[in-house]
Amino acid sequence: MSDITRLTLAEARDALAAKKISSLDLTKAHIEAIEKARGLNAYIVETPDKALDMAKAADARIASGNAGPLDGLPLGIKDLYATEGVHMQACSHILDGFKPPYESTVTSQLWRDGAVMLGKLNMDEFAMGSSNETSYYGPVASPWLPAGWDADKGRAALKGDKKGLLVPGGSSGGSSSAVAAHLCLAATATDTGGSIRQPAAFTGTVGIKPTYGRCSRWGVAAFASSLDQAGPIARTVRDTAIMLRSMAGYDAKDSTSVNTPVPDYEKSVGASIKGKKIGIPKEYRIDGMPAEIEALWQKGIEWLRAAGAEIVDISLPHTKTALPAYYIVAPAEASSNLARYDGVRYGLRVPGKDISSMYENTRAEGFGREVRRRIMIGTYVLSAGYYDAYYVRAQKIRTLIKRDFELAYQDGIDAILTPATPSAAFGIGEKGSGDPVEMYLNDVFTVTVNMAGLPGLAVPGGLSASGLPLGLQLIGRPFEEETLFSVAEVIEQAAGRISLPQAWW
Amino acid sequence: MSVDQATVRRIAHLARIAVRDEEVPHLQQELNAMLSFVEELSAVDVTGVEPMTSVIPMSLPLRKDEVTGHAGADVVTRNAPGADDHFFTVPKVVE
Amino acid sequence: MNATAKPSKLIKGATGDWEIVVGMEIHAQITSKSKLFSGASTTFGGEQNSHVSLVDAAMPGMLPVINEECVRQAIRTGLGLKAKINHRSVFDRKNYFYPDLPQGYQISQFKDPIVGEGEVIVDVSATEQIIVGVERLHLEQDAGKSLHDQSPTESFVDLNRSGVALMEIVSRPDIRSAEEARAYVTKLRTILRYLGTCDGNMEEGSLRADVNVSVRRPGGPLGTRCEIKNVNSIRFIGQAVEVEARRQIAILEDGGKINQETRLFDPARGETRAMRSKEEAHDYRYFPDPDLLPLEFDQAYVDALACELPELPDDKRSRFIADYGLPPYDAGVLVMERESADYFEAVANGRDAKMAANWVINELFGRLNKESKTVMTSPVSAQQLGAIVDLISAGTISGKLAKDLFEIVWSEGGDPNSIVEQRGMKQVTDAGAIETAVDEIIAANPDKVEQAKAKPTMLGWFVGQVMKQTGGKANPQAVNDMLKQKLGI
């Protein structure tokens, strides 16, 4: 085998089971690839020693016939997840030096199932961002080169400020970049407003945000508790299905975790979608949407119709309110969730003349600009005199958004098809420097799903005119992720697997 | 609704984030951009709509009253930027 | 709340009478093994930061899971306060920064508490009873502890208490004096201890009061109130109300104005002072905690808890009055502690209840107080005291000797019957023996005999002499009768 990092997760699993490769070799290949790809800045911490130890242990289990579902498969972990004894900073300065004495439930399940940890992945600070430019560790570059760029130009940009290179999306930009650049077989990610689906769409990978309550939030630093969900990014629909099975599950340590059995999602990959009713919401046809996005959507509709699905025009009338309502609910929760970063028990402390100025200095220096801005807007919308006008109203609107979906599902809709993003990936440094709202518009199609707690999946549908990946989004009924995998696989087959970039970095 | 500079300072203090004088106008502009973005929500009719308290229809799970252990004072204070004899230490607070 | 206090409770100022208005927020630590939202122990007095879980230390990604026992205890307390139990309540975050508040917010209940309106019947004195309204009871987390005296430049933070379950019980401003304030807390503490929902240990901080004090002209509009934080003894609560009211009156009579503020009571100086850390106006930005769902239960759950409630002090007191014929005040004293009431009932069982009450209240409680003991640690058991009462009732020993006997049992222990037997303490009822003694005394004191004829109250002197002669064992009634007969009075 020429380059075993090009295997899909499922292929690698099967090759390991067939003893065609060893986890040690697979892991070493990834460690090498990561070392060569440091310019992308996808990994902020590499844990090669740990990876090799885990790989050896996995090989022993495989040899003895006791392999777990993910045994020997090297993964990257988003820095939002607590990994015991290993750096965890949510890519923020404020958690300087923090090494958690505990392991998140989701990652512990991955290790339980035999997976190998390669390191911690870059992300937007505390998952706040859509381009991975808010990280304390600097931006991540997408392995996709902008149109007209050659490898030399790309490498030169990597050595500099990366301006002009493409963003991998955010907040799980380290995850999407690493998966697309073959720096891991799959990665964990999290999604509060689109942070799994938008990066997947920007990099030609597959990402699923499961139903709220499907994956435990325990041990994952909170951004907005009522919206946050863990999920995987991988290179194929099947690979995300395999990952989700290990990541999902009830956790008594999370009061919002739902106690319902985890199906073998992989079984739904390849299942027929004949007779499935696919809703096409007219409200997602927004003003100024590029024609190629509209065209992609149409192609998606045709593929599903050809596979025997019934296409139904539906209306989700409160779609337009989701993004502004999100920018009240999410910052409000974040302003409170991030209050614990106060320089007392862990992380950065910047001295001050008294306790109050110690807090203020620590938080001013420890948080980046986007995080500070969101904490402030969140503080404002919860403050006396504004709470009802902003927060309570936004939560009422959330009820309306969820009701829109419920009505569609009551009418027999099995899944909803929309574009994943309003555009292809943009350049590093291109957006949001003047008006923060410009960046927020990236999440216009994904954020409704978080507001309603539903599962959403992004799958590549094709390339833009400039040769960049474009994604389609599927939105499902609560806890019916299996339908999404079945439908997504139809799109994946019809669109043809995207050919990910060769290493130019 | 929009915020003035005094409000920016008040909010920053409530959030315990130091702001320098020269940052205030820019912050004010950003916050107002966000506020004008969410302004369209005031046009939505929410009469009789209950605010969402949980996105999944379930009630609060209760745990048994059992002592399931402590992290240990070493572990609890290990990451602290200020600690003395297993206490966290902070600049003196005057009550 | 607009009821005006009795004239006797008003404070006389230079410009006329003033009325005190007090409302209280009591923070009662719930009796449970583990904390409200974590599995760390609630045991008091561990090494610093030794009873702290990752949740209590607010490590990144940690989440709260509620303790069922704390929910049960809050409902039981609500039932004990005859309050409305809310089948759906919501946990909110109260956001503020303080070093001993690791999350940067306290999980509490703001808009929808678990318990609504109730009331507490308070015996202020032997003759006065008031009703103090309870506005609400809600569940919340305790904060950690900051020590300010360990270093000149730093405060030390211990999170052992962080996350311990509290019930905050908010009264209406129905209290009109320091005495009423003390009586209210005393009664509330009694109810909590009966229910077993809070141990009421004020030294260990299991029960603390925030006392809201204002003054007004009798029946006039309410004045501006000051909140005195964290008063930790019933005596101090009374003192704090008194000194704070006088401080406010002095300001008002000087033409000044009361600032609504948070103050601390300094028992050493006997004054209250403004808290510097609370100077700035707070904006707690309450909102429902998104890590928790609404707390819901049905009436059947509440009914099951109601069925198992113990007899509460008010009911017990009524029963003691009705069944044992006790005066209301005595009944009230006996039911103050569940253990005292149980002790009394053990003594009274099958005996003269009034005599039993008398012995328990006067002899036993008096002695226990003197030696800082409780009925739980009493050297005299209910069985022993019952035996003493039996000996008195049977006329075997006199009341005076009974007190000596009580002393012996207190300090040496043993079976009262055997002690009386062994030490010859039996009362002399034999008429012959008594007559001999009477005759001897009469013969020895002819002058006194003369006097007694003119002044019958002299009889007491003769009784005393006879009792002395018989070593206190003579039946006083028999001595009395015989002396009257012999002296002809």
Short mmCIF file of C-alpha atoms in Angstrom, two decimals, chain B residues 10-17 50-80 82-95, chain C residues 32-41 48-54 59 65-69 71 88 91 97-99 147-148 151-159 264 273 275-277 280 283 285 292-296:
data_model
loop_
_atom_site.label_atom_id
_atom_site.label_comp_id
_atom_site.label_asym_id
_atom_site.label_seq_id
_atom_site.Cartn_x
_atom_site.Cartn_y
_atom_site.Cartn_z
CA ARG B 10 -20.66 49.05 32.59
CA ILE B 11 -21.11 45.81 30.64
CA ALA B 12 -17.36 45.26 30.46
CA HIS B 13 -17.13 45.65 34.22
CA LEU B 14 -20.08 43.30 34.81
CA ALA B 15 -18.29 40.75 32.62
CA ARG B 16 -15.00 41.53 34.40
CA ILE B 17 -13.15 42.38 31.22
CA GLU B 50 -43.65 29.78 25.74
CA PRO B 51 -39.91 30.41 25.91
CA MET B 52 -37.94 27.24 25.34
CA THR B 53 -36.43 25.76 28.51
CA SER B 54 -35.21 22.49 27.06
CA VAL B 55 -34.88 21.52 23.46
CA ILE B 56 -35.51 17.84 24.21
CA PRO B 57 -38.78 16.81 25.85
CA MET B 58 -37.57 15.21 29.08
CA SER B 59 -37.56 16.08 32.74
CA LEU B 60 -34.61 16.49 35.04
CA PRO B 61 -32.93 13.21 35.95
CA LEU B 62 -32.25 12.76 39.68
CA ARG B 63 -29.19 11.03 41.10
CA LYS B 64 -28.96 9.01 44.29
CA ASP B 65 -27.53 10.65 47.38
CA GLU B 66 -24.18 8.91 47.36
CA VAL B 67 -20.69 10.17 48.02
CA THR B 68 -18.87 9.24 44.85
CA GLY B 69 -15.56 10.66 45.89
CA HIS B 70 -13.44 13.73 45.69
CA ALA B 71 -10.83 14.81 43.25
CA GLY B 72 -8.36 15.27 46.11
CA ALA B 73 -6.91 18.59 47.25
CA ASP B 74 -3.74 17.96 45.22
CA VAL B 75 -5.63 17.46 42.00
CA VAL B 76 -8.06 20.29 42.70
CA THR B 77 -5.31 22.84 43.25
CA ARG B 78 -2.70 21.43 40.85
CA ASN B 79 -3.54 23.76 37.96
CA ALA B 80 -4.00 26.85 40.15
CA GLY B 82 -2.01 30.77 43.07
CA ALA B 83 -2.10 28.13 45.80
CA ASP B 84 -0.73 27.74 49.30
CA ASP B 85 -1.08 24.64 51.44
CA HIS B 86 -3.97 23.36 49.29
CA PHE B 87 -5.81 26.66 49.52
CA PHE B 88 -6.38 28.73 46.39
CA THR B 89 -4.92 32.17 46.94
CA VAL B 90 -6.20 35.41 45.45
CA PRO B 91 -5.47 39.09 45.99
CA LYS B 92 -6.95 40.10 49.33
CA VAL B 93 -10.73 40.52 49.34
CA VAL B 94 -12.14 43.12 51.69
CA GLU B 95 -15.61 42.34 53.00
CA SER C 32 -27.68 14.93 52.82
CA LYS C 33 -24.62 12.78 52.31
CA SER C 34 -23.48 14.40 49.08
CA LYS C 35 -23.73 17.86 47.54
CA LEU C 36 -26.63 19.30 45.55
CA PHE C 37 -25.08 18.79 42.12
CA SER C 38 -22.02 16.63 42.78
CA GLY C 39 -21.03 13.46 44.58
CA ALA C 40 -18.61 15.15 47.00
CA SER C 41 -19.22 14.70 50.72
CA GLN C 48 -9.12 22.45 52.86
CA ASN C 49 -10.27 21.47 49.38
CA SER C 50 -10.53 17.81 50.36
CA HIS C 51 -14.30 17.56 49.85
CA VAL C 52 -14.22 18.98 46.37
CA SER C 53 -15.17 17.23 43.16
CA LEU C 54 -14.23 18.40 39.68
CA MET C 59 -13.31 22.52 35.90
CA VAL C 65 -26.59 16.44 38.21
CA ILE C 66 -29.13 16.98 40.98
CA ASN C 67 -29.26 14.96 44.19
CA GLU C 68 -32.71 13.42 44.70
CA GLU C 69 -32.41 13.53 48.47
CA VAL C 71 -35.30 17.56 46.34
CA ARG C 88 -42.51 22.26 38.32
CA PHE C 91 -32.98 26.24 38.28
CA PHE C 97 -17.78 37.03 40.42
CA TYR C 98 -16.32 36.04 43.77
CA PRO C 99 -13.28 33.89 44.51
CA LEU C 147 -10.30 33.24 54.70
CA HIS C 148 -9.03 36.79 54.94
CA SER C 151 -2.01 36.61 54.95
CA PRO C 152 -1.74 40.41 54.77
CA THR C 153 -2.00 40.48 50.98
CA GLU C 154 -4.02 37.44 50.01
CA SER C 155 -7.29 35.72 50.70
CA PHE C 156 -7.32 31.93 50.92
CA VAL C 157 -10.13 29.97 49.32
CA ASP C 158 -11.44 26.59 50.44
CA LEU C 159 -14.14 24.99 48.31
CA LEU C 264 -22.38 42.98 58.60
CA ARG C 273 -21.24 48.16 59.39
CA MET C 275 -19.92 45.68 53.59
CA ARG C 276 -17.37 47.08 51.19
CA SER C 277 -17.50 44.15 48.85
CA GLU C 280 -21.62 48.22 43.86
CA ASP C 283 -27.00 42.81 38.26
CA ARG C 285 -28.41 38.33 35.14
CA LEU C 292 -30.37 21.46 33.83
CA LEU C 293 -33.94 20.78 32.79
CA PRO C 294 -37.01 21.90 34.73
CA LEU C 295 -37.53 19.86 37.91
CA GLU C 296 -40.86 18.07 37.71
#
